[in-house]
């Protein structure tokens, strides 16, 4: 595994253990060249999924890309990475078990919004503002009102 810090291939696994939900193996790795430590997750690839974008373009589903968009929304929010990994796993499982191999990008966006709404409301608004490309503050306010009324309903 190439070191994400210096690019060296001289890295070692220091520790391997299953995640809490047993869906993945978490490995702590160490770079012998620059002494960086990093973590990788190993999981089963159940099936190849294709994402169909609004303009009809198709691209292979990329778990890392999904994870990045979620981590960007959660930047500096007090949410543990293990919890985020569980949510990403559950999203991917939902997609893989939907019975479809072609998934509309809209559906993925809605699933992520659903998951973020119950995880972290600030992250939800951040993600929604990119995903739904809010045009003005009124739309942001509308989204926040929705979130608050949803909270009241429990
Ligand atoms: Zn390194």
Coordinates of C-alpha atoms and ligand atoms in Angstrom, one line a residue:
X1 CA 0.0 0.0 0.0
X2 CA 1.5 3.3 -1.1
X3 CA 2.0 5.9 1.7
X4 CA -0.5 8.8 1.2
X5 CA 2.1 11.2 2.7
X6 CA 5.3 10.6 0.8
X7 CA 4.3 8.0 -1.9
X8 CA 6.8 5.4 -0.7
X9 CA 5.7 1.7 -1.1
X10 CA 7.7 0.7 1.9
X11 CA 4.7 0.5 4.4
X12 CA 3.8 -2.0 7.0
X13 CA 0.6 -3.2 8.7
X14 CA 0.9 -2.6 12.5
X15 CA -2.5 -3.7 13.5
X16 CA -5.6 -5.4 11.9
X17 CA -9.0 -5.7 13.5
X18 CA -12.6 -5.9 12.4
X19 CA -14.8 -2.8 12.7
X20 CA -17.6 -2.9 15.2
X21 CA -20.2 -4.1 12.7
X22 CA -17.7 -6.7 11.4
X23 CA -18.3 -5.5 7.8
X24 CA -14.7 -4.5 7.3
X25 CA -11.1 -4.9 8.5
X26 CA -9.4 -1.8 9.8
X27 CA -5.6 -1.8 9.3
X28 CA -3.3 0.6 11.0
X29 CA -0.3 1.1 8.7
X30 CA 3.1 2.7 9.1
X31 CA 5.5 4.2 6.5
X32 CA 9.1 3.1 7.0
X33 CA 10.2 6.1 4.9
X34 CA 8.5 9.1 6.5
X35 CA 7.1 7.5 9.7
X36 CA 3.5 8.6 8.7
X37 CA 0.7 6.5 10.2
X38 CA -2.5 5.9 8.3
X39 CA -5.6 3.6 8.3
X40 CA -7.1 1.5 5.5
X41 CA -10.4 -0.3 5.5
X42 CA -10.8 -3.6 3.6
X43 CA -14.3 -4.7 2.7
X44 CA -16.2 -7.1 0.4
X45 CA -17.1 -5.7 -3.1
X46 CA -20.5 -7.3 -3.5
X47 CA -21.3 -6.1 -7.0
X48 CA -20.3 -3.5 -9.5
X49 CA -22.7 -0.6 -9.5
X50 CA -23.1 2.1 -12.1
X51 CA -24.2 5.7 -11.3
X52 CA -26.5 7.4 -13.9
X53 CA -26.2 11.1 -13.7
X54 CA -28.9 13.7 -14.5
X55 CA -27.5 14.3 -18.0
X56 CA -27.6 10.5 -18.7
X57 CA -23.8 10.0 -18.3
X58 CA -22.8 6.7 -16.6
X59 CA -19.8 6.1 -14.3
X60 CA -18.8 3.3 -12.0
X61 CA -20.0 3.8 -8.5
X62 CA -17.1 5.1 -6.4
X63 CA -17.4 4.5 -2.7
X64 CA -14.4 6.8 -2.0
X65 CA -16.1 9.6 -3.9
X66 CA -19.3 9.1 -1.8
X67 CA -17.2 9.0 1.4
X68 CA -15.3 12.2 0.4
X69 CA -18.5 14.2 -0.1
X70 CA -19.8 13.0 3.3
X71 CA -16.5 13.9 5.0
X72 CA -16.4 17.3 3.4
X73 CA -19.9 18.0 4.8
X74 CA -18.8 16.8 8.2
X75 CA -15.6 18.8 8.3
X76 CA -14.8 19.9 11.9
X77 CA -18.1 18.5 13.1
X78 CA -17.9 16.4 16.4
X79 CA -18.7 13.1 14.7
X80 CA -16.5 10.0 15.2
X81 CA -14.9 8.6 12.0
X82 CA -16.0 5.1 13.0
X83 CA -19.6 6.3 13.1
X84 CA -19.2 7.9 9.7
X85 CA -17.8 4.6 8.3
X86 CA -20.8 2.7 9.6
X87 CA -23.2 5.2 7.9
X88 CA -21.2 4.9 4.6
X89 CA -21.3 1.1 4.8
X90 CA -25.0 1.2 5.4
X91 CA -25.6 3.5 2.5
X92 CA -23.5 1.2 0.2
X93 CA -25.4 -1.8 1.5
X94 CA -28.7 -0.1 0.7
X95 CA -27.5 0.6 -2.8
X96 CA -26.1 -2.9 -3.3
X97 CA -29.3 -4.5 -2.0
X98 CA -31.7 -2.4 -4.1
X99 CA -31.7 -5.0 -6.8
X100 CA -30.6 -2.4 -9.4
X101 CA -27.1 -2.3 -10.9
X102 CA -27.8 1.2 -12.4
X103 CA -28.5 3.8 -9.7
X104 CA -29.6 7.4 -10.4
X105 CA -27.3 9.9 -8.8
X106 CA -30.5 11.6 -7.4
X107 CA -31.2 8.5 -5.4
X108 CA -27.7 8.5 -3.9
X109 CA -28.0 12.2 -3.0
X110 CA -31.4 11.6 -1.3
X111 CA -30.0 8.7 0.7
X112 CA -27.0 10.7 1.9
X113 CA -29.3 13.6 2.9
X114 CA -31.5 11.1 4.8
X115 CA -28.5 9.7 6.7
X116 CA -27.0 13.1 7.4
X117 CA -30.3 14.5 8.7
X118 CA -30.2 12.1 11.6
X119 CA -26.4 12.3 12.1
X120 CA -25.5 16.0 12.1
X121 CA -27.8 18.9 11.1
X122 CA -25.0 21.2 10.1
X123 CA -23.5 18.6 7.8
X124 CA -27.0 18.0 6.4
X125 CA -27.3 21.7 5.4
X126 CA -23.8 21.8 4.0
X127 CA -24.4 18.7 1.9
X128 CA -27.9 20.0 0.8
X129 CA -26.5 23.3 -0.2
X130 CA -24.1 21.7 -2.6
X131 CA -26.3 18.8 -3.8
X132 CA -29.5 20.9 -4.3
X133 CA -27.4 23.9 -5.4
X134 CA -29.4 26.4 -3.3
X135 CA -29.9 29.7 -5.2
X136 CA -30.5 32.0 -2.2
X137 CA -30.9 32.3 1.5
X138 CA -34.6 31.7 1.3
X139 CA -34.0 28.2 0.1
X140 CA -31.5 27.6 2.8
X141 CA -34.0 28.8 5.4
X142 CA -36.7 26.6 3.9
X143 CA -34.4 23.6 4.3
X144 CA -33.6 24.5 7.9
X145 CA -37.3 24.9 8.7
X146 CA -38.0 21.5 7.2
X147 CA -35.3 20.0 9.4
X148 CA -36.6 21.7 12.5
X149 CA -40.2 20.6 12.0
X150 CA -38.9 17.1 11.4
X151 CA -37.1 17.3 14.7
X152 CA -40.3 18.4 16.5
X153 CA -42.2 15.4 15.0
X154 CA -39.4 13.3 16.4
Ligands
LIG1 ZN1 5.7 7.9 3.9

